[in-house]
Amino acid sequence: MHIDPNHHRIDFGDFLEFMGNIHFSKGEIDEALQSFQDALRSRQVDLGEDHPELANTFRNIGDCLSDEGKTEEAIAHFEEAIRLKTLDPEGGDERDADVLTIQGILHNLHGKQRDGLECYEKALQLMVTRVAHKKERIAYLLHLIGCVYLMSGEHKKAMKLFEESL
């Protein structure tokens, strides 16, 4: 049986990304950031610098940097995630929803919550009408929208969206 050595390397990048997601979900931001950065390096070797599959890793790094208060670095990673997402010719509605979501995050980092909310709502509409089977993605968008309402002091709206996301 012939084993392709590159196949294992790509799996290693996936493993590192998975580990980063676990650390992030547990609030272990430093560990998550390290795992995502390692995953990015591994994937860049395998896929090249401009592969659309790198977009999610850039976004995950941006999330970590944002949580650490490193806004400018986070913005650069989110912008790169958008650039890479738009290189995917087969991404369709899901890609478009991802781009809108990241644009919403960028608006929020720039203090433009209403613009961010508009992006999230457009992304949610795309997901609900065209990619409805992606329930976890829809829940994530409901959560993001709830966060905007929470930050603006609209607690009842926020709570309703948080409950719906669950």
PDB file of C-alpha atoms in Angstrom:
ATOM      1  CA  MET A   1       0.000   0.000   0.000  1.00  0.00           C
ATOM      2  CA  HIS A   2       1.358   3.423  -1.006  1.00  0.00           C
ATOM      3  CA  ILE A   3       0.959   6.221   1.541  1.00  0.00           C
ATOM      4  CA  ASP A   4       1.157   9.800   0.344  1.00  0.00           C
ATOM      5  CA  PRO A   5       3.314  11.756   2.838  1.00  0.00           C
ATOM      6  CA  ASN A   6       1.467  15.002   2.048  1.00  0.00           C
ATOM      7  CA  HIS A   7      -1.820  13.422   3.088  1.00  0.00           C
ATOM      8  CA  HIS A   8      -0.555  13.077   6.646  1.00  0.00           C
ATOM      9  CA  ARG A   9       0.694  16.656   6.746  1.00  0.00           C
ATOM     10  CA  ILE A  10      -2.720  18.049   5.805  1.00  0.00           C
ATOM     11  CA  ASP A  11      -4.319  15.858   8.460  1.00  0.00           C
ATOM     12  CA  PHE A  12      -1.826  17.305  10.961  1.00  0.00           C
ATOM     13  CA  GLY A  13      -3.003  20.822  10.098  1.00  0.00           C
ATOM     14  CA  ASP A  14      -6.602  19.693  10.618  1.00  0.00           C
ATOM     15  CA  PHE A  15      -5.642  18.178  13.969  1.00  0.00           C
ATOM     16  CA  LEU A  16      -3.969  21.413  15.084  1.00  0.00           C
ATOM     17  CA  GLU A  17      -7.025  23.410  14.015  1.00  0.00           C
ATOM     18  CA  PHE A  18      -9.267  21.023  15.964  1.00  0.00           C
ATOM     19  CA  MET A  19      -7.057  21.400  19.051  1.00  0.00           C
ATOM     20  CA  GLY A  20      -7.206  25.171  18.691  1.00  0.00           C
ATOM     21  CA  ASN A  21     -10.999  25.046  18.618  1.00  0.00           C
ATOM     22  CA  ILE A  22     -11.041  22.944  21.785  1.00  0.00           C
ATOM     23  CA  HIS A  23      -8.716  25.356  23.590  1.00  0.00           C
ATOM     24  CA  PHE A  24     -10.752  28.338  22.383  1.00  0.00           C
ATOM     25  CA  SER A  25     -14.031  26.806  23.572  1.00  0.00           C
ATOM     26  CA  LYS A  26     -12.456  26.291  26.999  1.00  0.00           C
ATOM     27  CA  GLY A  27     -11.278  29.907  27.153  1.00  0.00           C
ATOM     28  CA  GLU A  28      -7.614  28.918  26.780  1.00  0.00           C
ATOM     29  CA  ILE A  29      -6.847  31.688  24.325  1.00  0.00           C
ATOM     30  CA  ASP A  30      -3.027  31.497  24.395  1.00  0.00           C
ATOM     31  CA  GLU A  31      -3.086  27.762  23.710  1.00  0.00           C
ATOM     32  CA  ALA A  32      -5.725  28.186  21.013  1.00  0.00           C
ATOM     33  CA  LEU A  33      -3.690  30.904  19.316  1.00  0.00           C
ATOM     34  CA  GLN A  34      -0.586  28.715  19.305  1.00  0.00           C
ATOM     35  CA  SER A  35      -2.499  25.772  17.820  1.00  0.00           C
ATOM     36  CA  PHE A  36      -4.069  27.950  15.125  1.00  0.00           C
ATOM     37  CA  GLN A  37      -0.711  29.514  14.230  1.00  0.00           C
ATOM     38  CA  ASP A  38       0.869  26.057  13.995  1.00  0.00           C
ATOM     39  CA  ALA A  39      -2.051  24.868  11.846  1.00  0.00           C
ATOM     40  CA  LEU A  40      -1.612  27.871   9.562  1.00  0.00           C
ATOM     41  CA  ARG A  41       2.104  27.177   9.063  1.00  0.00           C
ATOM     42  CA  SER A  42       1.411  23.512   8.311  1.00  0.00           C
ATOM     43  CA  ARG A  43      -1.362  24.307   5.857  1.00  0.00           C
ATOM     44  CA  GLN A  44       0.599  27.037   4.094  1.00  0.00           C
ATOM     45  CA  VAL A  45       3.356  24.519   3.366  1.00  0.00           C
ATOM     46  CA  ASP A  46       0.811  22.093   1.938  1.00  0.00           C
ATOM     47  CA  LEU A  47      -1.616  24.419   0.198  1.00  0.00           C
ATOM     48  CA  GLY A  48       0.356  27.553  -0.559  1.00  0.00           C
ATOM     49  CA  GLU A  49      -0.138  31.079   0.702  1.00  0.00           C
ATOM     50  CA  ASP A  50      -3.346  31.865  -1.209  1.00  0.00           C
ATOM     51  CA  HIS A  51      -5.522  28.816  -0.725  1.00  0.00           C
ATOM     52  CA  PRO A  52      -9.148  29.532   0.286  1.00  0.00           C
ATOM     53  CA  GLU A  53      -9.002  26.758   2.907  1.00  0.00           C
ATOM     54  CA  LEU A  54      -6.646  28.957   4.953  1.00  0.00           C
ATOM     55  CA  ALA A  55      -9.408  31.525   5.493  1.00  0.00           C
ATOM     56  CA  ASN A  56     -10.939  29.806   8.526  1.00  0.00           C
ATOM     57  CA  THR A  57      -7.558  29.526  10.211  1.00  0.00           C
ATOM     58  CA  PHE A  58      -6.909  33.238   9.684  1.00  0.00           C
ATOM     59  CA  ARG A  59     -10.337  33.945  11.114  1.00  0.00           C
ATOM     60  CA  ASN A  60      -9.676  31.762  14.155  1.00  0.00           C
ATOM     61  CA  ILE A  61      -6.390  33.559  14.768  1.00  0.00           C
ATOM     62  CA  GLY A  62      -8.258  36.854  14.451  1.00  0.00           C
ATOM     63  CA  ASP A  63     -10.775  35.704  17.072  1.00  0.00           C
ATOM     64  CA  CYS A  64      -7.959  34.872  19.499  1.00  0.00           C
ATOM     65  CA  LEU A  65      -6.150  38.160  18.895  1.00  0.00           C
ATOM     66  CA  SER A  66      -9.408  40.065  19.327  1.00  0.00           C
ATOM     67  CA  ASP A  67     -10.056  38.319  22.642  1.00  0.00           C
ATOM     68  CA  GLU A  68      -6.540  39.297  23.746  1.00  0.00           C
ATOM     69  CA  GLY A  69      -7.251  42.941  22.908  1.00  0.00           C
ATOM     70  CA  LYS A  70      -4.848  42.970  19.948  1.00  0.00           C
ATOM     71  CA  THR A  71      -7.347  44.692  17.691  1.00  0.00           C
ATOM     72  CA  GLU A  72      -5.054  45.812  14.861  1.00  0.00           C
ATOM     73  CA  GLU A  73      -3.515  42.341  14.501  1.00  0.00           C
ATOM     74  CA  ALA A  74      -6.993  40.803  14.642  1.00  0.00           C
ATOM     75  CA  ILE A  75      -8.239  43.141  11.923  1.00  0.00           C
ATOM     76  CA  ALA A  76      -5.346  42.153   9.644  1.00  0.00           C
ATOM     77  CA  HIS A  77      -6.181  38.457  10.107  1.00  0.00           C
ATOM     78  CA  PHE A  78      -9.908  39.007   9.489  1.00  0.00           C
ATOM     79  CA  GLU A  79      -9.132  40.988   6.337  1.00  0.00           C
ATOM     80  CA  GLU A  80      -6.889  38.177   5.097  1.00  0.00           C
ATOM     81  CA  ALA A  81      -9.671  35.676   5.844  1.00  0.00           C
ATOM     82  CA  ILE A  82     -12.053  37.706   3.674  1.00  0.00           C
ATOM     83  CA  ARG A  83      -9.504  37.953   0.871  1.00  0.00           C
ATOM     84  CA  LEU A  84      -8.944  34.197   0.885  1.00  0.00           C
ATOM     85  CA  LYS A  85     -12.668  33.415   1.118  1.00  0.00           C
ATOM     86  CA  THR A  86     -13.324  35.456  -2.001  1.00  0.00           C
ATOM     87  CA  LEU A  87     -10.778  33.345  -3.911  1.00  0.00           C
ATOM     88  CA  ASP A  88     -13.034  30.282  -3.581  1.00  0.00           C
ATOM     89  CA  PRO A  89     -14.999  30.062  -6.843  1.00  0.00           C
ATOM     90  CA  GLU A  90     -17.191  27.255  -5.538  1.00  0.00           C
ATOM     91  CA  GLY A  91     -18.054  28.703  -2.122  1.00  0.00           C
ATOM     92  CA  GLY A  92     -21.480  29.956  -3.106  1.00  0.00           C
ATOM     93  CA  ASP A  93     -23.975  31.136  -0.514  1.00  0.00           C
ATOM     94  CA  GLU A  94     -22.066  29.710   2.428  1.00  0.00           C
ATOM     95  CA  ARG A  95     -18.910  31.577   1.373  1.00  0.00           C
ATOM     96  CA  ASP A  96     -20.923  34.767   0.950  1.00  0.00           C
ATOM     97  CA  ALA A  97     -22.422  34.340   4.426  1.00  0.00           C
ATOM     98  CA  ASP A  98     -18.932  33.781   5.852  1.00  0.00           C
ATOM     99  CA  VAL A  99     -17.648  36.965   4.208  1.00  0.00           C
ATOM    100  CA  LEU A 100     -20.614  38.941   5.561  1.00  0.00           C
ATOM    101  CA  THR A 101     -20.037  37.513   9.040  1.00  0.00           C
ATOM    102  CA  ILE A 102     -16.376  38.483   9.050  1.00  0.00           C
ATOM    103  CA  GLN A 103     -17.253  41.926   7.689  1.00  0.00           C
ATOM    104  CA  GLY A 104     -19.667  42.241  10.611  1.00  0.00           C
ATOM    105  CA  ILE A 105     -16.900  41.361  13.037  1.00  0.00           C
ATOM    106  CA  LEU A 106     -14.678  44.005  11.435  1.00  0.00           C
ATOM    107  CA  HIS A 107     -17.407  46.640  11.739  1.00  0.00           C
ATOM    108  CA  ASN A 108     -17.805  45.795  15.413  1.00  0.00           C
ATOM    109  CA  LEU A 109     -14.055  46.056  15.999  1.00  0.00           C
ATOM    110  CA  HIS A 110     -14.216  49.521  14.427  1.00  0.00           C
ATOM    111  CA  GLY A 111     -17.076  50.477  16.765  1.00  0.00           C
ATOM    112  CA  LYS A 112     -19.739  50.377  14.042  1.00  0.00           C
ATOM    113  CA  GLN A 113     -22.193  47.987  15.691  1.00  0.00           C
ATOM    114  CA  ARG A 114     -25.155  48.909  13.456  1.00  0.00           C
ATOM    115  CA  ASP A 115     -23.120  48.130  10.330  1.00  0.00           C
ATOM    116  CA  GLY A 116     -21.973  44.898  11.951  1.00  0.00           C
ATOM    117  CA  LEU A 117     -25.552  44.012  12.795  1.00  0.00           C
ATOM    118  CA  GLU A 118     -26.596  44.620   9.189  1.00  0.00           C
ATOM    119  CA  CYS A 119     -23.878  42.231   7.945  1.00  0.00           C
ATOM    120  CA  TYR A 120     -24.869  39.559  10.475  1.00  0.00           C
ATOM    121  CA  GLU A 121     -28.531  39.833   9.520  1.00  0.00           C
ATOM    122  CA  LYS A 122     -27.722  39.506   5.801  1.00  0.00           C
ATOM    123  CA  ALA A 123     -25.535  36.481   6.544  1.00  0.00           C
ATOM    124  CA  LEU A 124     -28.309  34.949   8.656  1.00  0.00           C
ATOM    125  CA  GLN A 125     -30.835  35.497   5.858  1.00  0.00           C
ATOM    126  CA  LEU A 126     -28.512  33.741   3.387  1.00  0.00           C
ATOM    127  CA  MET A 127     -27.964  30.825   5.741  1.00  0.00           C
ATOM    128  CA  VAL A 128     -31.641  30.379   6.643  1.00  0.00           C
ATOM    129  CA  THR A 129     -32.901  30.599   3.065  1.00  0.00           C
ATOM    130  CA  ARG A 130     -30.109  28.867   1.169  1.00  0.00           C
ATOM    131  CA  VAL A 131     -28.025  26.747   3.562  1.00  0.00           C
ATOM    132  CA  ALA A 132     -30.577  25.917   6.262  1.00  0.00           C
ATOM    133  CA  HIS A 133     -29.014  22.542   7.100  1.00  0.00           C
ATOM    134  CA  LYS A 134     -26.019  24.325   8.716  1.00  0.00           C
ATOM    135  CA  LYS A 135     -27.786  24.724  12.062  1.00  0.00           C
ATOM    136  CA  GLU A 136     -24.613  25.411  14.094  1.00  0.00           C
ATOM    137  CA  ARG A 137     -23.693  28.279  11.753  1.00  0.00           C
ATOM    138  CA  ILE A 138     -27.177  29.732  12.075  1.00  0.00           C
ATOM    139  CA  ALA A 139     -26.930  29.461  15.851  1.00  0.00           C
ATOM    140  CA  TYR A 140     -23.571  31.254  15.772  1.00  0.00           C
ATOM    141  CA  LEU A 141     -25.067  34.136  13.774  1.00  0.00           C
ATOM    142  CA  LEU A 142     -27.988  34.403  16.190  1.00  0.00           C
ATOM    143  CA  HIS A 143     -25.445  34.584  19.015  1.00  0.00           C
ATOM    144  CA  LEU A 144     -23.461  37.337  17.250  1.00  0.00           C
ATOM    145  CA  ILE A 145     -26.621  39.349  16.662  1.00  0.00           C
ATOM    146  CA  GLY A 146     -27.540  38.860  20.315  1.00  0.00           C
ATOM    147  CA  CYS A 147     -24.122  40.180  21.338  1.00  0.00           C
ATOM    148  CA  VAL A 148     -24.708  43.381  19.358  1.00  0.00           C
ATOM    149  CA  TYR A 149     -28.055  43.893  21.087  1.00  0.00           C
ATOM    150  CA  LEU A 150     -26.482  43.167  24.462  1.00  0.00           C
ATOM    151  CA  MET A 151     -23.744  45.754  23.850  1.00  0.00           C
ATOM    152  CA  SER A 152     -26.374  48.323  22.869  1.00  0.00           C
ATOM    153  CA  GLY A 153     -28.340  47.704  26.077  1.00  0.00           C
ATOM    154  CA  GLU A 154     -31.238  45.886  24.445  1.00  0.00           C
ATOM    155  CA  HIS A 155     -31.167  42.995  26.882  1.00  0.00           C
ATOM    156  CA  LYS A 156     -34.569  41.476  26.065  1.00  0.00           C
ATOM    157  CA  LYS A 157     -33.757  41.216  22.360  1.00  0.00           C
ATOM    158  CA  ALA A 158     -30.341  39.810  23.207  1.00  0.00           C
ATOM    159  CA  MET A 159     -31.763  37.182  25.553  1.00  0.00           C
ATOM    160  CA  LYS A 160     -34.325  36.086  22.975  1.00  0.00           C
ATOM    161  CA  LEU A 161     -31.587  35.599  20.376  1.00  0.00           C
ATOM    162  CA  PHE A 162     -29.299  33.784  22.824  1.00  0.00           C
ATOM    163  CA  GLU A 163     -32.135  31.410  23.715  1.00  0.00           C
ATOM    164  CA  GLU A 164     -32.931  30.844  20.048  1.00  0.00           C
ATOM    165  CA  SER A 165     -29.270  30.121  19.313  1.00  0.00           C
ATOM    166  CA  LEU A 166     -29.274  27.402  21.947  1.00  0.00           C
TER     167      LEU A 166
END
